[in-house]
N, CA, C and O atoms as a GROMACS GRO file, in nm:
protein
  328
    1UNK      N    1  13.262   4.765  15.195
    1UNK     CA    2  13.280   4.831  15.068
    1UNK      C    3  13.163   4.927  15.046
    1UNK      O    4  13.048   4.882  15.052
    2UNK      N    5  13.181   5.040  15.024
    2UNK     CA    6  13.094   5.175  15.028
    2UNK      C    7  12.994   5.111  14.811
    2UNK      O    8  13.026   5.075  14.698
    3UNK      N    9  12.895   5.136  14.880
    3UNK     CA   10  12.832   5.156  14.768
    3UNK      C   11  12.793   5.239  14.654
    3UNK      O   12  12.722   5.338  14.668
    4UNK      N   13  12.856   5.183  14.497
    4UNK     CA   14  12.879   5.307  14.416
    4UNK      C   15  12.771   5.346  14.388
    4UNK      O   16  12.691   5.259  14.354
    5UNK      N   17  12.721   5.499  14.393
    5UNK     CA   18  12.605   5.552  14.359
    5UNK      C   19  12.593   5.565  14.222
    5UNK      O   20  12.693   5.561  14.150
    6UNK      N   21  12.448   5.583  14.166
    6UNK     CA   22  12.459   5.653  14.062
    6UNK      C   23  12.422   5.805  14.023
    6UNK      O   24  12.304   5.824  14.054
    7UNK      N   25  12.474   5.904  13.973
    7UNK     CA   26  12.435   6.067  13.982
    7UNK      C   27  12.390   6.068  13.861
    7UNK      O   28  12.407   5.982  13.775
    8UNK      N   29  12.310   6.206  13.850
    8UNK     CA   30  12.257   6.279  13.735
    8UNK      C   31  12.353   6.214  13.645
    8UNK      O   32  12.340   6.108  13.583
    9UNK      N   33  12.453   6.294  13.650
    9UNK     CA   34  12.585   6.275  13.510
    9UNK      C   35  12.570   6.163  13.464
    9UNK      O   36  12.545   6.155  13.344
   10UNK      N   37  12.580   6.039  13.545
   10UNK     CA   38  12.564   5.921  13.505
   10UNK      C   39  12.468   5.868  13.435
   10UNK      O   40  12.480   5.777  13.353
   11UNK      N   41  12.341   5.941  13.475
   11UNK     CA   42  12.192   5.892  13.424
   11UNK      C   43  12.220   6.008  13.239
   11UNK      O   44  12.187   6.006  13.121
   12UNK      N   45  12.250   6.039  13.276
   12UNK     CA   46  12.253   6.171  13.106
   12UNK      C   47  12.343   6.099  13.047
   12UNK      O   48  12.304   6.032  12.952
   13UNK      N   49  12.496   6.092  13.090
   13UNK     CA   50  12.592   6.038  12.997
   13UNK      C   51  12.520   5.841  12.920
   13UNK      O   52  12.549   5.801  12.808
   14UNK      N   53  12.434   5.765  13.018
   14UNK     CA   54  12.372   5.690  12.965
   14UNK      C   55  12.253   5.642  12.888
   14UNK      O   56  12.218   5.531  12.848
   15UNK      N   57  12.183   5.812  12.880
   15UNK     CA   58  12.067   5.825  12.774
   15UNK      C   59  12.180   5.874  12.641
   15UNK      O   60  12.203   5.797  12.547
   16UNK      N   61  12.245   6.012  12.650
   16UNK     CA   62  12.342   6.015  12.552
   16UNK      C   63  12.389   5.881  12.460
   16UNK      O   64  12.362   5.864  12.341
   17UNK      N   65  12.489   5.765  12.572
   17UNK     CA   66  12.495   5.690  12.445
   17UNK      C   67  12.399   5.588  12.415
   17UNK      O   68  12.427   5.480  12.365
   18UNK      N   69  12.281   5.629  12.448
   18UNK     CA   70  12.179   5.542  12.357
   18UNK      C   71  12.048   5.620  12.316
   18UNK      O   72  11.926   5.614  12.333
   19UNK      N   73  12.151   5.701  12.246
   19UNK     CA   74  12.074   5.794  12.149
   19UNK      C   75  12.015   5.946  12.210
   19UNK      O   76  11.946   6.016  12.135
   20UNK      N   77  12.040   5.981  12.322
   20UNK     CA   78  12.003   6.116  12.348
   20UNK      C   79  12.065   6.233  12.273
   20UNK      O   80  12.186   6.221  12.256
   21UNK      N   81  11.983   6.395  12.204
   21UNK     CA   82  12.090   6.430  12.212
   21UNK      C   83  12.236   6.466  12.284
   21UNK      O   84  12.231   6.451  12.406
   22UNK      N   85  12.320   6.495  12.252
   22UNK     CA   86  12.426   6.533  12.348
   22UNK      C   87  12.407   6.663  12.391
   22UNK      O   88  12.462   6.697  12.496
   23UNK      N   89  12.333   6.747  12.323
   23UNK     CA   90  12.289   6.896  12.354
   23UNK      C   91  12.190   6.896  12.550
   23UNK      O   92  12.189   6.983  12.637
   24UNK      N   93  12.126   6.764  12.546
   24UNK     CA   94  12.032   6.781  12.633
   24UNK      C   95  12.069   6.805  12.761
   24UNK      O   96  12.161   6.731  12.796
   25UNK      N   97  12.032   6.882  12.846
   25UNK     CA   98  12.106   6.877  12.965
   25UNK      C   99  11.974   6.793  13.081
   25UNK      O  100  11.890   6.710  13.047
   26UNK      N  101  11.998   6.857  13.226
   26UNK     CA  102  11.961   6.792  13.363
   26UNK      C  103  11.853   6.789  13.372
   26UNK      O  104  11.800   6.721  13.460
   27UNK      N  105  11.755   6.889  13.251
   27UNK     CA  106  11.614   6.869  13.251
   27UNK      C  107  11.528   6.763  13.221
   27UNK      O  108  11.419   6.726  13.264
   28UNK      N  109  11.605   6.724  13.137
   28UNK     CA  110  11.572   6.590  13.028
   28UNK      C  111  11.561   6.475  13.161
   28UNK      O  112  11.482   6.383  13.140
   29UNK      N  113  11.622   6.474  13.271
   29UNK     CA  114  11.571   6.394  13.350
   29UNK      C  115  11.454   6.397  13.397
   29UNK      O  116  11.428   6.290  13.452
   30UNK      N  117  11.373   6.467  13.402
   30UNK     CA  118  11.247   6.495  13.443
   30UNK      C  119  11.134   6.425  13.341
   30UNK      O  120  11.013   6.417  13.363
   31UNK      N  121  11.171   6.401  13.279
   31UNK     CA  122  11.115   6.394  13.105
   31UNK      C  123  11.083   6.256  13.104
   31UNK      O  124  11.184   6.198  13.146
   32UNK      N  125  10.974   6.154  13.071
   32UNK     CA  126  10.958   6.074  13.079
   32UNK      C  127  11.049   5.982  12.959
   32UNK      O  128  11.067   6.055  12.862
   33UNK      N  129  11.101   5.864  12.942
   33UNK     CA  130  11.169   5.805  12.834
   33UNK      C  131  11.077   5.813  12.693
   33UNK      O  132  11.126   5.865  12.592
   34UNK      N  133  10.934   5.755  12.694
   34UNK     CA  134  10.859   5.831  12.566
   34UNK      C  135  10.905   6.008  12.546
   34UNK      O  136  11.000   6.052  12.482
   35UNK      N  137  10.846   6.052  12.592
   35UNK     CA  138  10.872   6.225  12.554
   35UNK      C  139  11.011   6.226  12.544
   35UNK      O  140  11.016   6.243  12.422
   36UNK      N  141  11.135   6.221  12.581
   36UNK     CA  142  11.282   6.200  12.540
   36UNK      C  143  11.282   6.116  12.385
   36UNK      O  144  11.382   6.136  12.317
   37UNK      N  145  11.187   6.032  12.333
   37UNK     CA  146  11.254   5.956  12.199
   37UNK      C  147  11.311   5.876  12.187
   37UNK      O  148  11.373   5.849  12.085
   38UNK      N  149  11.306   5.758  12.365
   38UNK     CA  150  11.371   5.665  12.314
   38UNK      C  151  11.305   5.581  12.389
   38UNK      O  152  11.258   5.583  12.503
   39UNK      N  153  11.313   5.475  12.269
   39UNK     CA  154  11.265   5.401  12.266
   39UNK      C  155  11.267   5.239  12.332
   39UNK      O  156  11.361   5.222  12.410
   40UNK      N  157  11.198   5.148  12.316
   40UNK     CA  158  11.232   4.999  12.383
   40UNK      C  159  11.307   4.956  12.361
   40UNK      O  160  11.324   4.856  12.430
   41UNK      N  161  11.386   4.976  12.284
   41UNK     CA  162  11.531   4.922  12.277
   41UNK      C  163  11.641   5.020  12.349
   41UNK      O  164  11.696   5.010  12.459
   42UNK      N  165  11.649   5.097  12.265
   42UNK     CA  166  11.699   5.208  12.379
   42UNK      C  167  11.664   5.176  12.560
   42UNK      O  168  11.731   5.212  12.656
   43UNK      N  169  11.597   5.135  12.559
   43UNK     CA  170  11.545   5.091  12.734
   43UNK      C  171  11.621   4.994  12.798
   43UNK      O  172  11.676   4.991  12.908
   44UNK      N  173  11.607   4.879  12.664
   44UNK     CA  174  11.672   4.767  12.706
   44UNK      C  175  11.824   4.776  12.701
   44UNK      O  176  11.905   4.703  12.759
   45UNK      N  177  11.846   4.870  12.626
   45UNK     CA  178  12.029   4.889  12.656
   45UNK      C  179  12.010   4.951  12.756
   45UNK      O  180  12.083   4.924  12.851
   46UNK      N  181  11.946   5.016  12.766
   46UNK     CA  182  12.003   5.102  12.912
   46UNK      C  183  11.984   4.984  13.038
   46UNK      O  184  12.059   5.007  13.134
   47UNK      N  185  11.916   4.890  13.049
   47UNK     CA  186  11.910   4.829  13.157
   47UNK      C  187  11.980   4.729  13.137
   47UNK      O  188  12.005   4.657  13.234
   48UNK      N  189  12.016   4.705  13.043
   48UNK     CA  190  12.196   4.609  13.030
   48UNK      C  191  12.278   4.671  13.072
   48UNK      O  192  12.358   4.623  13.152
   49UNK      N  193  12.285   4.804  13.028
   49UNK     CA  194  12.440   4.858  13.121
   49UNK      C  195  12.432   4.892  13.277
   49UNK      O  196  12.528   4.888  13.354
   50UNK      N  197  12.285   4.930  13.312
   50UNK     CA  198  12.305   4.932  13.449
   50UNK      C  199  12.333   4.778  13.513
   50UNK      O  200  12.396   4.752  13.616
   51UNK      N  201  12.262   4.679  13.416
   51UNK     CA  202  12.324   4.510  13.508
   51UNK      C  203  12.498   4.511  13.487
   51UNK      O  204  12.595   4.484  13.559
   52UNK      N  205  12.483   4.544  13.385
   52UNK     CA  206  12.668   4.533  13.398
   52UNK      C  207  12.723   4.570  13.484
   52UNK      O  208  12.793   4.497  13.553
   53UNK      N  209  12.701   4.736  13.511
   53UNK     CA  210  12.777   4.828  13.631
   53UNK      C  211  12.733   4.838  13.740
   53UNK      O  212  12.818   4.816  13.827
   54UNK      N  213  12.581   4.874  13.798
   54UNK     CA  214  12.537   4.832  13.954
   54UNK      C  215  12.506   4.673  13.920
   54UNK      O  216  12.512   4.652  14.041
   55UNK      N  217  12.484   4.568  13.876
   55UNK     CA  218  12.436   4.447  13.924
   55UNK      C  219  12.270   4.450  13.960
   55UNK      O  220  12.230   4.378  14.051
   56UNK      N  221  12.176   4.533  13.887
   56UNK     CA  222  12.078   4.570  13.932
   56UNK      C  223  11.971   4.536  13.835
   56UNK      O  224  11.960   4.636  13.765
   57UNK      N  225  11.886   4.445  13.794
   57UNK     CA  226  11.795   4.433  13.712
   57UNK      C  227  11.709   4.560  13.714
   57UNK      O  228  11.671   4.605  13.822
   58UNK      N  229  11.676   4.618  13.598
   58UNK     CA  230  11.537   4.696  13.598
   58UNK      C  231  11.508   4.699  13.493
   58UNK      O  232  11.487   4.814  13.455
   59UNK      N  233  11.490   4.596  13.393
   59UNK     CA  234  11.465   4.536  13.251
   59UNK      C  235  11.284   4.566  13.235
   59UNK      O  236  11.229   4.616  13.137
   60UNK      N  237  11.218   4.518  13.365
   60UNK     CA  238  11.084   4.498  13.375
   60UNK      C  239  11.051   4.634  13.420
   60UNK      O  240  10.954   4.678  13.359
   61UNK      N  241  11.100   4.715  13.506
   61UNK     CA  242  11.068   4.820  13.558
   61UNK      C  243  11.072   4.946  13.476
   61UNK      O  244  11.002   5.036  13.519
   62UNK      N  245  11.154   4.974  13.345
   62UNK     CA  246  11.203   5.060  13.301
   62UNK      C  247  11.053   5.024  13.178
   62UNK      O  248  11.010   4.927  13.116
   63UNK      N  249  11.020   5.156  13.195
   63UNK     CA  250  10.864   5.166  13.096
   63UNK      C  251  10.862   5.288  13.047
   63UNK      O  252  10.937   5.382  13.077
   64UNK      N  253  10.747   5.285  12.946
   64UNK     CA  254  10.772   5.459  12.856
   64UNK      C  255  10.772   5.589  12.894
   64UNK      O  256  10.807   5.701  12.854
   65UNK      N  257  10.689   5.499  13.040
   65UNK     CA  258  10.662   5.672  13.117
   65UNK      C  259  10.722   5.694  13.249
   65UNK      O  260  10.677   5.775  13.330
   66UNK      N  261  10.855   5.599  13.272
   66UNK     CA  262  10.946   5.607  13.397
   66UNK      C  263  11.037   5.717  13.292
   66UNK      O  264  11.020   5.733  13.171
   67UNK      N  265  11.151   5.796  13.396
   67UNK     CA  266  11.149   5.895  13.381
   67UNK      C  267  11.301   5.869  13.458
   67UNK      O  268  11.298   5.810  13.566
   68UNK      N  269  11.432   5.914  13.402
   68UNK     CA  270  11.538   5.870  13.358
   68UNK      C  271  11.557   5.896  13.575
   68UNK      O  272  11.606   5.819  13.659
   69UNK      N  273  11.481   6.063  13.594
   69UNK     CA  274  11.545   6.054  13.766
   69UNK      C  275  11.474   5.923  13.844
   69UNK      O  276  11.536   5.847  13.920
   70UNK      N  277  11.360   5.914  13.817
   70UNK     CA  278  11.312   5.759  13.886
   70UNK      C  279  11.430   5.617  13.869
   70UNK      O  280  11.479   5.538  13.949
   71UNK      N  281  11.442   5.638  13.726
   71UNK     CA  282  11.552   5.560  13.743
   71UNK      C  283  11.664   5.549  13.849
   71UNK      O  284  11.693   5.463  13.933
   72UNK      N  285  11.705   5.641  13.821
   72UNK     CA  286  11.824   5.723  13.912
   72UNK      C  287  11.797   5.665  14.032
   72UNK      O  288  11.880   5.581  14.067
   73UNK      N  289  11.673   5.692  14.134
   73UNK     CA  290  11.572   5.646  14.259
   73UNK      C  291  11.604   5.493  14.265
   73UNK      O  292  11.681   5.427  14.336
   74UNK      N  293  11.510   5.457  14.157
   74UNK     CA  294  11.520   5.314  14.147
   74UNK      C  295  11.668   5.217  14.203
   74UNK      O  296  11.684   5.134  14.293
   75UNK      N  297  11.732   5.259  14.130
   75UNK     CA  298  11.879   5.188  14.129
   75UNK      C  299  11.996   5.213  14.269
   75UNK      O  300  12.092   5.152  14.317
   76UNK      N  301  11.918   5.342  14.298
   76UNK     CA  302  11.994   5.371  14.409
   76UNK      C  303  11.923   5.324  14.571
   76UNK      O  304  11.962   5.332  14.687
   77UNK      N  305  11.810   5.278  14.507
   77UNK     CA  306  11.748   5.235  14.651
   77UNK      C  307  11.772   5.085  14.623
   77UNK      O  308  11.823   5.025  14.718
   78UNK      N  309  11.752   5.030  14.539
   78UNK     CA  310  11.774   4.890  14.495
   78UNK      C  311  11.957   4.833  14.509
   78UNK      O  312  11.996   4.717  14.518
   79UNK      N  313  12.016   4.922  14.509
   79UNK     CA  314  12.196   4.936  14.563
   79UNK      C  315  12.205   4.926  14.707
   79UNK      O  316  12.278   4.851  14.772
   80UNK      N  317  12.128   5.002  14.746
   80UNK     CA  318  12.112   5.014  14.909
   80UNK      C  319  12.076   4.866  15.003
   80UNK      O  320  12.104   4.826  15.116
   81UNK      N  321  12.008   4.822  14.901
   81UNK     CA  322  11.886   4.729  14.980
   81UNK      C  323  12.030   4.581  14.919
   81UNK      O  324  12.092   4.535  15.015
   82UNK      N  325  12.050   4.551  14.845
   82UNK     CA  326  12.138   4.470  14.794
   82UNK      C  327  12.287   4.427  14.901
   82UNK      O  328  12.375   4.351  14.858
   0.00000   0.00000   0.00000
């Protein structure tokens, strides 16, 4: 079974629903989660929905100054290795 990646789109459409604007585009990945505006909770949803959909903890890893494409990195090397 081929392993589902995760893309940009994916990483934006999941800052979006936890609170990004919707205006923001592909730059905003570059952008650390402090400088974006969201916050530890905001974090922690986001790393609930990635356990939901890859099966991938990064509850501990996801910090103010990781940065939505590291994420992106993160999850996709951590998919790989799984």
């Amino acid at each position: 079974m081929p392993v589902e990646k995760i893309t940009d789109e994916d990483v934006l459409q999941l800052l979006i629903a936890v609170g990004l604007d919707k205006a923001a585009g592909a730059e905003s990945l570059a952008r650390s989660f402090e400088e974006l505006d969201l916050d530890s909770l905001a974090r922690m949803e986001i790393a609930t929905r990635i356990q939901d959909r890859y099966d991938i903890d990064v509850e501990e890893d996801l910090t103010a100054e990781q940065t939505p494409e590291g994420l992106r990195r993160m999850v996709t090397e951590r998919r790989l290795v799984a």
